[in-house]
Short mmCIF file of C-alpha atoms in Angstrom, two decimals:
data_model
loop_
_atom_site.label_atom_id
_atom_site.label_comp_id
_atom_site.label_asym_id
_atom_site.label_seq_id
_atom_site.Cartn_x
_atom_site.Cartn_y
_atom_site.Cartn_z
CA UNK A 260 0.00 0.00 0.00
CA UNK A 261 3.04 2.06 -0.03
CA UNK A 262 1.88 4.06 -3.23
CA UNK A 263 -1.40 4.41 -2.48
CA UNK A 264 -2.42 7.73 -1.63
CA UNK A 265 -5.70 9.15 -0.10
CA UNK A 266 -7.40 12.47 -0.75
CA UNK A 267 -9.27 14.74 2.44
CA UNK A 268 -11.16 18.23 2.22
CA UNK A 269 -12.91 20.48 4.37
CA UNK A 270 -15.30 23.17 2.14
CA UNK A 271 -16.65 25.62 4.57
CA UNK A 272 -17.95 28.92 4.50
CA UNK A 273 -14.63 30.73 4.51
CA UNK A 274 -12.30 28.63 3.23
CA UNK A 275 -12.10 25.60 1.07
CA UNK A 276 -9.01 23.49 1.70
CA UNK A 277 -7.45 19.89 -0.01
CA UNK A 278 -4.82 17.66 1.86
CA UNK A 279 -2.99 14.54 0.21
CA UNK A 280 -1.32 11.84 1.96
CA UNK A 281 0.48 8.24 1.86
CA UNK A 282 -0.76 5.36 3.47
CA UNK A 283 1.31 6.11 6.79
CA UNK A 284 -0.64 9.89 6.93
CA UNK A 285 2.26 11.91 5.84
CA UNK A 286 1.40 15.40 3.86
CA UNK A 287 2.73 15.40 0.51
CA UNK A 288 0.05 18.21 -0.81
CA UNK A 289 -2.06 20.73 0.42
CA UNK A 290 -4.02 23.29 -1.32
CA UNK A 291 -6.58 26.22 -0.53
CA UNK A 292 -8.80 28.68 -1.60
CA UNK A 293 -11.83 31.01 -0.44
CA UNK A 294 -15.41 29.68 1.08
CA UNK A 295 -16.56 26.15 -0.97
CA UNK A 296 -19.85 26.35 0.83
CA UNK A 297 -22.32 25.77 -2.04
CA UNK A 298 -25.31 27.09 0.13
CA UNK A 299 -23.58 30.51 0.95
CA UNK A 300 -21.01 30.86 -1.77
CA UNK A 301 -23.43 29.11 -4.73
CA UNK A 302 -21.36 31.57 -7.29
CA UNK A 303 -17.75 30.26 -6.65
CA UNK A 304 -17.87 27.35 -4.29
CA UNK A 305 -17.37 25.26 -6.92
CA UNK A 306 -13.89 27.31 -8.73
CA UNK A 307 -12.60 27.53 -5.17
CA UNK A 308 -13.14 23.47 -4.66
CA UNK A 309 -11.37 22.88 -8.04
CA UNK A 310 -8.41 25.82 -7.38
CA UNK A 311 -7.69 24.13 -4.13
CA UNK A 312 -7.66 20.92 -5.71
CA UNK A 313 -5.68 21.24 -8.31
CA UNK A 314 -2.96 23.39 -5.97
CA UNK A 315 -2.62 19.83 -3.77
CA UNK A 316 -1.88 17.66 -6.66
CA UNK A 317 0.74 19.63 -8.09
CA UNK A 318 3.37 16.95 -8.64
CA UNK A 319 1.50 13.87 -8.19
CA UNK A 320 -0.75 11.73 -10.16
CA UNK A 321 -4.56 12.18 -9.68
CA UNK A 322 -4.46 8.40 -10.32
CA UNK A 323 -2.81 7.21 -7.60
CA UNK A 324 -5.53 8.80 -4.99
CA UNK A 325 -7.39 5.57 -4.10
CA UNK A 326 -9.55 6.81 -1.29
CA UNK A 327 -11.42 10.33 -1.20
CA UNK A 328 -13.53 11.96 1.89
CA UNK A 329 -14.90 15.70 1.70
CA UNK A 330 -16.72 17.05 4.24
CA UNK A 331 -18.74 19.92 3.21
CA UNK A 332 -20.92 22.72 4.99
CA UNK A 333 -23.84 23.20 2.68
CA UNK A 334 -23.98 20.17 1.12
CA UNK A 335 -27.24 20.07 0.37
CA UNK A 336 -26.76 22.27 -2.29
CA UNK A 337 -25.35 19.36 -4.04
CA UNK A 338 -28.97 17.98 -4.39
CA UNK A 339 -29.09 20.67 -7.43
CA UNK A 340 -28.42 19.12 -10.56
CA UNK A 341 -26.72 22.39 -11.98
CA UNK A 342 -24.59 22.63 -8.59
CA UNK A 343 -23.82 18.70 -8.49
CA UNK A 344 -22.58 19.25 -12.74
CA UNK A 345 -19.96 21.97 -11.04
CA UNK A 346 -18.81 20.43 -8.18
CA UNK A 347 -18.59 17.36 -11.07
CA UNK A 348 -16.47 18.85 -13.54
CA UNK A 349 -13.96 20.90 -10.92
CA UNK A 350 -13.26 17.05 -9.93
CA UNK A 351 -13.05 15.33 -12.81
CA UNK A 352 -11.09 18.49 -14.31
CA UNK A 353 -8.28 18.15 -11.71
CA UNK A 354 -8.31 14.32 -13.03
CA UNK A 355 -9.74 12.15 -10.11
CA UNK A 356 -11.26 9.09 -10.83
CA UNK A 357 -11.94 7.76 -7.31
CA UNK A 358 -15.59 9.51 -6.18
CA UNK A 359 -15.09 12.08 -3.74
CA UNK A 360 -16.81 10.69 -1.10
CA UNK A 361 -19.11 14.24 0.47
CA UNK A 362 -20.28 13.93 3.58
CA UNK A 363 -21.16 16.59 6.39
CA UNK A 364 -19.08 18.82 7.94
CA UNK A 365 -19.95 17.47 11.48
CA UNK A 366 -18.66 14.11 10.41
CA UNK A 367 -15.03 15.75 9.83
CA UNK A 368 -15.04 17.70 12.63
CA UNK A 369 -15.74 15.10 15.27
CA UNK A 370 -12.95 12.75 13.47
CA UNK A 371 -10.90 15.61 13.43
CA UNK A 372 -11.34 15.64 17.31
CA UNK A 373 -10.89 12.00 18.38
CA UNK A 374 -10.13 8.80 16.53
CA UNK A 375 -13.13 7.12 19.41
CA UNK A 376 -15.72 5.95 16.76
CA UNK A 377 -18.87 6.98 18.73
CA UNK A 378 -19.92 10.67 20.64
CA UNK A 379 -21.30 13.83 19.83
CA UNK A 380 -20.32 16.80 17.67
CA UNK A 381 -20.88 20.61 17.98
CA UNK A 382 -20.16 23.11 15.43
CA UNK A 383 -20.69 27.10 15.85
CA UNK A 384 -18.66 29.11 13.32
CA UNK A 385 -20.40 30.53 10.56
CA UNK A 386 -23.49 28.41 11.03
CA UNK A 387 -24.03 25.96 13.77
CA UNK A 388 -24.62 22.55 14.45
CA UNK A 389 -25.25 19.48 16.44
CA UNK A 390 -24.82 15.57 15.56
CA UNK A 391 -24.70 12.22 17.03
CA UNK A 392 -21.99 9.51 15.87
CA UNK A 393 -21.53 6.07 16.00
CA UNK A 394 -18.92 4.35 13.83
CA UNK A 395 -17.67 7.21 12.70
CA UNK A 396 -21.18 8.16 10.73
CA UNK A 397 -23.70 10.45 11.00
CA UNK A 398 -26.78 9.18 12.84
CA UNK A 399 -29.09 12.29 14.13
CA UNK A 400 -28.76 16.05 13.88
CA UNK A 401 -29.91 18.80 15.73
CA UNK A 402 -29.78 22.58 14.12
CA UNK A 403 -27.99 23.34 10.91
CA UNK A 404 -30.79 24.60 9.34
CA UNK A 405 -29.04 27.70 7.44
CA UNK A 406 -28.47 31.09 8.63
CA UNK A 407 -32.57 31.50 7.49
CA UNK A 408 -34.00 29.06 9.61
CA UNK A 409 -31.28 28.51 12.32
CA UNK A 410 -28.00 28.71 13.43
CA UNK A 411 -28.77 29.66 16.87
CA UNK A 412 -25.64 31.15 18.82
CA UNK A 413 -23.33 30.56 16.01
CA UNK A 414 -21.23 33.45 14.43
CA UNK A 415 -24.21 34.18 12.04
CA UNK A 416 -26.37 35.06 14.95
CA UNK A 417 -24.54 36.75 17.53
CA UNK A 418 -23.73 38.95 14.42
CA UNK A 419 -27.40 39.57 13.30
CA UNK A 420 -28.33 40.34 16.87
CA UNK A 421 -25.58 42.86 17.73
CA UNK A 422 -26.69 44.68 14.83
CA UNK A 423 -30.50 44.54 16.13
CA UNK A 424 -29.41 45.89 19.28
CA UNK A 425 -27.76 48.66 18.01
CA UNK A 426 -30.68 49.33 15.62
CA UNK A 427 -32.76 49.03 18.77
CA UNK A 428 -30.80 51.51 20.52
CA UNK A 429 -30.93 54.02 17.69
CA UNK A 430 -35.08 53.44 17.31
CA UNK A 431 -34.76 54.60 21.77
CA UNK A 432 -32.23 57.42 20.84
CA UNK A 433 -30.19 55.94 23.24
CA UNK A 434 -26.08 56.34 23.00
CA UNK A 435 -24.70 53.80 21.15
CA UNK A 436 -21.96 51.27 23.82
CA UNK A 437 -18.73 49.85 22.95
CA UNK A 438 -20.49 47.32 20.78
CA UNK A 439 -22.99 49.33 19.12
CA UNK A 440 -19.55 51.61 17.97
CA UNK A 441 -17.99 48.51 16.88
CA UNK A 442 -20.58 47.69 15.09
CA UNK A 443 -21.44 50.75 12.93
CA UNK A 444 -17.12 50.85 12.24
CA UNK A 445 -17.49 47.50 10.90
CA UNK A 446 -20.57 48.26 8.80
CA UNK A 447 -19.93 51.96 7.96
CA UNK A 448 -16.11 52.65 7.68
CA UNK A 449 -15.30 55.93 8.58
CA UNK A 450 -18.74 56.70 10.71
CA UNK A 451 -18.60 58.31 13.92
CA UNK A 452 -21.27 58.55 16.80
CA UNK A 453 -21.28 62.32 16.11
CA UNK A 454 -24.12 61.02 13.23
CA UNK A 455 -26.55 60.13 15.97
CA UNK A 456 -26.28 63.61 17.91
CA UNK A 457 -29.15 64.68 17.24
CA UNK A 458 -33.10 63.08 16.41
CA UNK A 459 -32.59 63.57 12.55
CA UNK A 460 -28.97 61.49 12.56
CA UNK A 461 -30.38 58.68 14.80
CA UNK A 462 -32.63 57.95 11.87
CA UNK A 463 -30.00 58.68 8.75
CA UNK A 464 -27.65 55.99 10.67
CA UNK A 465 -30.51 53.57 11.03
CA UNK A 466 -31.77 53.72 7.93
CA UNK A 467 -28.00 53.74 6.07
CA UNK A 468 -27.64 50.96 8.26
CA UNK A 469 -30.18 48.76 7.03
CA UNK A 470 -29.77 49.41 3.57
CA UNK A 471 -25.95 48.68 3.97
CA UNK A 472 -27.15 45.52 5.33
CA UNK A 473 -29.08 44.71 3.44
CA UNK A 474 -27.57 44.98 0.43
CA UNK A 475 -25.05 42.38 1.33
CA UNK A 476 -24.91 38.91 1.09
CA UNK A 477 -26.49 37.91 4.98
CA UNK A 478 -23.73 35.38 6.03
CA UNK A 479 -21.45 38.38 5.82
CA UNK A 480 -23.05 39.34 9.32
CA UNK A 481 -21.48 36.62 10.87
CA UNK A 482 -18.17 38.75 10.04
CA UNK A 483 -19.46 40.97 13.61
CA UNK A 484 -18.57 38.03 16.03
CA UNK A 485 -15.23 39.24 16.48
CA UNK A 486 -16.67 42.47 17.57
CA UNK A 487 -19.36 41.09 19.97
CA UNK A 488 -16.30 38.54 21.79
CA UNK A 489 -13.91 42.05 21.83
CA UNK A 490 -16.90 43.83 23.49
CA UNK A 491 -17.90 40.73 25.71
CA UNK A 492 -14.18 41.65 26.98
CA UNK A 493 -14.11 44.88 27.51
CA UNK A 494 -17.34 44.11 29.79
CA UNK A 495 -19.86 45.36 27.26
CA UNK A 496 -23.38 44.58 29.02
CA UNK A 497 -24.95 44.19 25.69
CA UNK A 498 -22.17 41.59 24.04
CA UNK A 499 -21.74 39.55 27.45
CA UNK A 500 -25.93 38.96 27.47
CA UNK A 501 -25.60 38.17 23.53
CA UNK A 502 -22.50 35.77 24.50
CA UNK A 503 -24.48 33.98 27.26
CA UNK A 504 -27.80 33.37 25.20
CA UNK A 505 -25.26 31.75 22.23
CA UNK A 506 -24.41 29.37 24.91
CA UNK A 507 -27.75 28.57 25.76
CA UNK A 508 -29.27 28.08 22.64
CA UNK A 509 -26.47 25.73 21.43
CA UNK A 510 -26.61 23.98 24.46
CA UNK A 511 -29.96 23.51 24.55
CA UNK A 512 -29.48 22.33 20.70
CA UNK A 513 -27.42 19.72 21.76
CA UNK A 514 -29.59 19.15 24.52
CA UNK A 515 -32.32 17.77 21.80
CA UNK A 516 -30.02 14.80 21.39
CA UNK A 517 -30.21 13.85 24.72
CA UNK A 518 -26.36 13.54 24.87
CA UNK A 519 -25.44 12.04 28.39
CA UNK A 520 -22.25 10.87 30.17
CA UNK A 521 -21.97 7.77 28.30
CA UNK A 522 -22.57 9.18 24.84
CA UNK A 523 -18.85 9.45 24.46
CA UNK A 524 -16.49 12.48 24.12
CA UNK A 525 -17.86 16.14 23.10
CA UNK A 526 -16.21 17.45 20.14
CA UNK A 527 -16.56 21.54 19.89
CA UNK A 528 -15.69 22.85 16.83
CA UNK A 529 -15.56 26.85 14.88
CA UNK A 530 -14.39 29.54 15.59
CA UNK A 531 -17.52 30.30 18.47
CA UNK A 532 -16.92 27.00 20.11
CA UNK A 533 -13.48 27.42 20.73
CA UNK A 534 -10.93 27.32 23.56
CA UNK A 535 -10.38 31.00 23.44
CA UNK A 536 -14.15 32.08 22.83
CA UNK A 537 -16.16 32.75 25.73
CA UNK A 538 -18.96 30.92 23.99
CA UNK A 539 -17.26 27.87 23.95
CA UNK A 540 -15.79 28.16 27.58
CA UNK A 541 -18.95 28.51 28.53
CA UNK A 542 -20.51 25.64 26.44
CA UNK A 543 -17.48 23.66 28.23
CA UNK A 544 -18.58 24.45 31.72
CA UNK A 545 -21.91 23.47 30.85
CA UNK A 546 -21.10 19.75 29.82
CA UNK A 547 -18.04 19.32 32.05
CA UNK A 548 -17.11 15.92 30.44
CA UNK A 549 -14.95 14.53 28.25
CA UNK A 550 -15.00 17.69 26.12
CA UNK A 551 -12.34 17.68 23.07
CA UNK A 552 -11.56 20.67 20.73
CA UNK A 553 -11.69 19.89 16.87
CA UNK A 554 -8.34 20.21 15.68
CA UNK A 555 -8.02 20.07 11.88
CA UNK A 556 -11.01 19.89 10.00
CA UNK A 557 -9.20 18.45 6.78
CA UNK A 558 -6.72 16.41 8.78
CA UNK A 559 -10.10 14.44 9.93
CA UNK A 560 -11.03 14.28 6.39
CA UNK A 561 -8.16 12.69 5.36
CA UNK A 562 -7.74 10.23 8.20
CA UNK A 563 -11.06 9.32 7.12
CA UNK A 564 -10.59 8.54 3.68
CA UNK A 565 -7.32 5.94 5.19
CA UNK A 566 -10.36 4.60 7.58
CA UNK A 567 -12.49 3.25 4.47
CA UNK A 568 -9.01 1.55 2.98
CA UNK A 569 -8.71 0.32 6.72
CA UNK A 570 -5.47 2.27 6.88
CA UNK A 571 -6.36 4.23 9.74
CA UNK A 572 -4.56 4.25 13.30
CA UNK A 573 -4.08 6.66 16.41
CA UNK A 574 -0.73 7.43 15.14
CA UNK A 575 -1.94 8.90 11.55
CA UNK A 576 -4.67 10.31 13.21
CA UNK A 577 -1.91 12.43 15.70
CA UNK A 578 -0.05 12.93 12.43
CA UNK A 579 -3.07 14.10 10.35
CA UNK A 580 -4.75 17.14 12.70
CA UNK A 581 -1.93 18.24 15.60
CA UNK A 582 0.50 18.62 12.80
#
């Protein structure tokens, strides 16, 4: 098995990224490129998937990839014959034969966070997320139903909501706080709170506010977490409630799969869920457990795709996503 190699990816909504390896785990190609989410990026998810592709096999022979996994936000996109012919054609165009093997993004995360084969998996980054494993597959789900219909407490949210509390504010004429500022910076380059000195420039900001908005794709609001977790440290009352209710509604997510004690580990993964976030210290404190931290989305991917040529070990796995 010494030449056979094995294919992983991880398409999300900000980046779209390809790793080769051998049969022992070792990186020999890597390759990236912007969001490959077809649901939020439906325009270029499909160029990025085939740029990053074809940057990881420079040098090596499509032909020798034997085993593929790609775990993909937004998959269900693919159920779109038009988006399916795309995602197609970027494959076959960086010359794979193997299929590509898609599956969800909560399936790479949690293998990206323990090589255990059963437990549960959280994801709050762009979107958010909740799933039950066993053998390494996808059994239930909880959330994920798009930044329309869910994503409770992920980065979409606490985004949305720190702008509706600063349009709240402005509809009180009440002074905007250190996240309402942050907010109208992000949105508004250049603006000042001298805008809102007076009745008339509480409603100019306001309504320049929600036409900015709104003239923007929407998962570009999740772009404001940073803000809210900045403000949420500088003891902002307004980002630490919006922080604590993120918590709560992803806990209470995963709390519809009645994870318990002997469900296995936790696996928190994004950007909200992680070590550093105060969302996901608090989602830690709330399960206490065995809690892990999703390391590398695409290592998991990868150590997958050894897993289905029953190439797959602890040590690859340590190799794959704490490189």
């Amino acid at each position: 098995m010494s030449d056979v190699l094995v294919l992983g990816g991880d398409l999300g909504g900000t980046s779209t990224r390809i790793v080769v390896a051998d049969s022992e785990g070792n990186v020999i190609g890597r390759g990236a490129a912007a969001g490959g989410n077809p649901t939020s990026h439906p325009a270029s998810a499909a160029a990025n998937f085939g740029q990053a592709l074809h940057a990881a096999l420079t040098g090596l022979d499509p032909a020798a990839i034997k085993s593929a996994v790609v775990g993909m936000a937004g998959g269900v996109a693919l159920q779109r014959p038009e988006v399916a012919a795309q995602f197609d054609a970027a494959w076959t165009g960086a010359g794979l034969t193997v299929p590509p093997g898609y599956i969800g993004d909560l399936e790479v995360a949690f293998a990206s966070g323990t090589p255990e084969p059963d437990g549960t998996v959280l994801i709050a980054g762009t979107g958010s997320n909740v799933g039950l494993v066993r053998n390494h597959q996808l059994q239930r789900t909880a959330g994920g139903h798009g930044w329309l219909l869910g994503d409770d407490g992920s980065g979409f949210w606490l985004g949305r909501e720190a702008v509706r509390s600063v349009l709240e504010s402005l509809d009180l004429r009440e002074p905007l706080g250190l996240l309402g500022q942050a907010v109208v910076q992000a949105i508004l380059p250049g603006r000042d709170e001298d805008l809102v000195a007076h009745r008339e420039g509480y409603d100019a900001l306001r309504d320049l506010l929600v036409m900015t908005v709104n003239s923007r794709p929407p998962v570009m609001l999740a772009e404001l977490a940073p803000a809210v977790i900045a403000a949420y440290h500088q003891q902002d009352e307004t980002a630490r409630a919006l922080v604590k209710r993120a918590a709560e509604l992803l806990t209470e997510t995963a709390a519809r799969l009645k994870v318990t004690s002997d469900s296995g580990p936790m696996v928190l993964a994004g950007s909200v869920a992680g070590e550093s976030s105060p969302v996901g210290q608090l989602i830690r404190e709330h399960f206490a457990g065995d809690v892990r931290t999703a390391k590398d989305g695409v290592g998991g991917a990868t150590w997958l795709a050894l897993a289905a040529l029953d190439l797959a070990t602890t040590e690859n796995h340590t190799r794959l996503v704490e490189h």
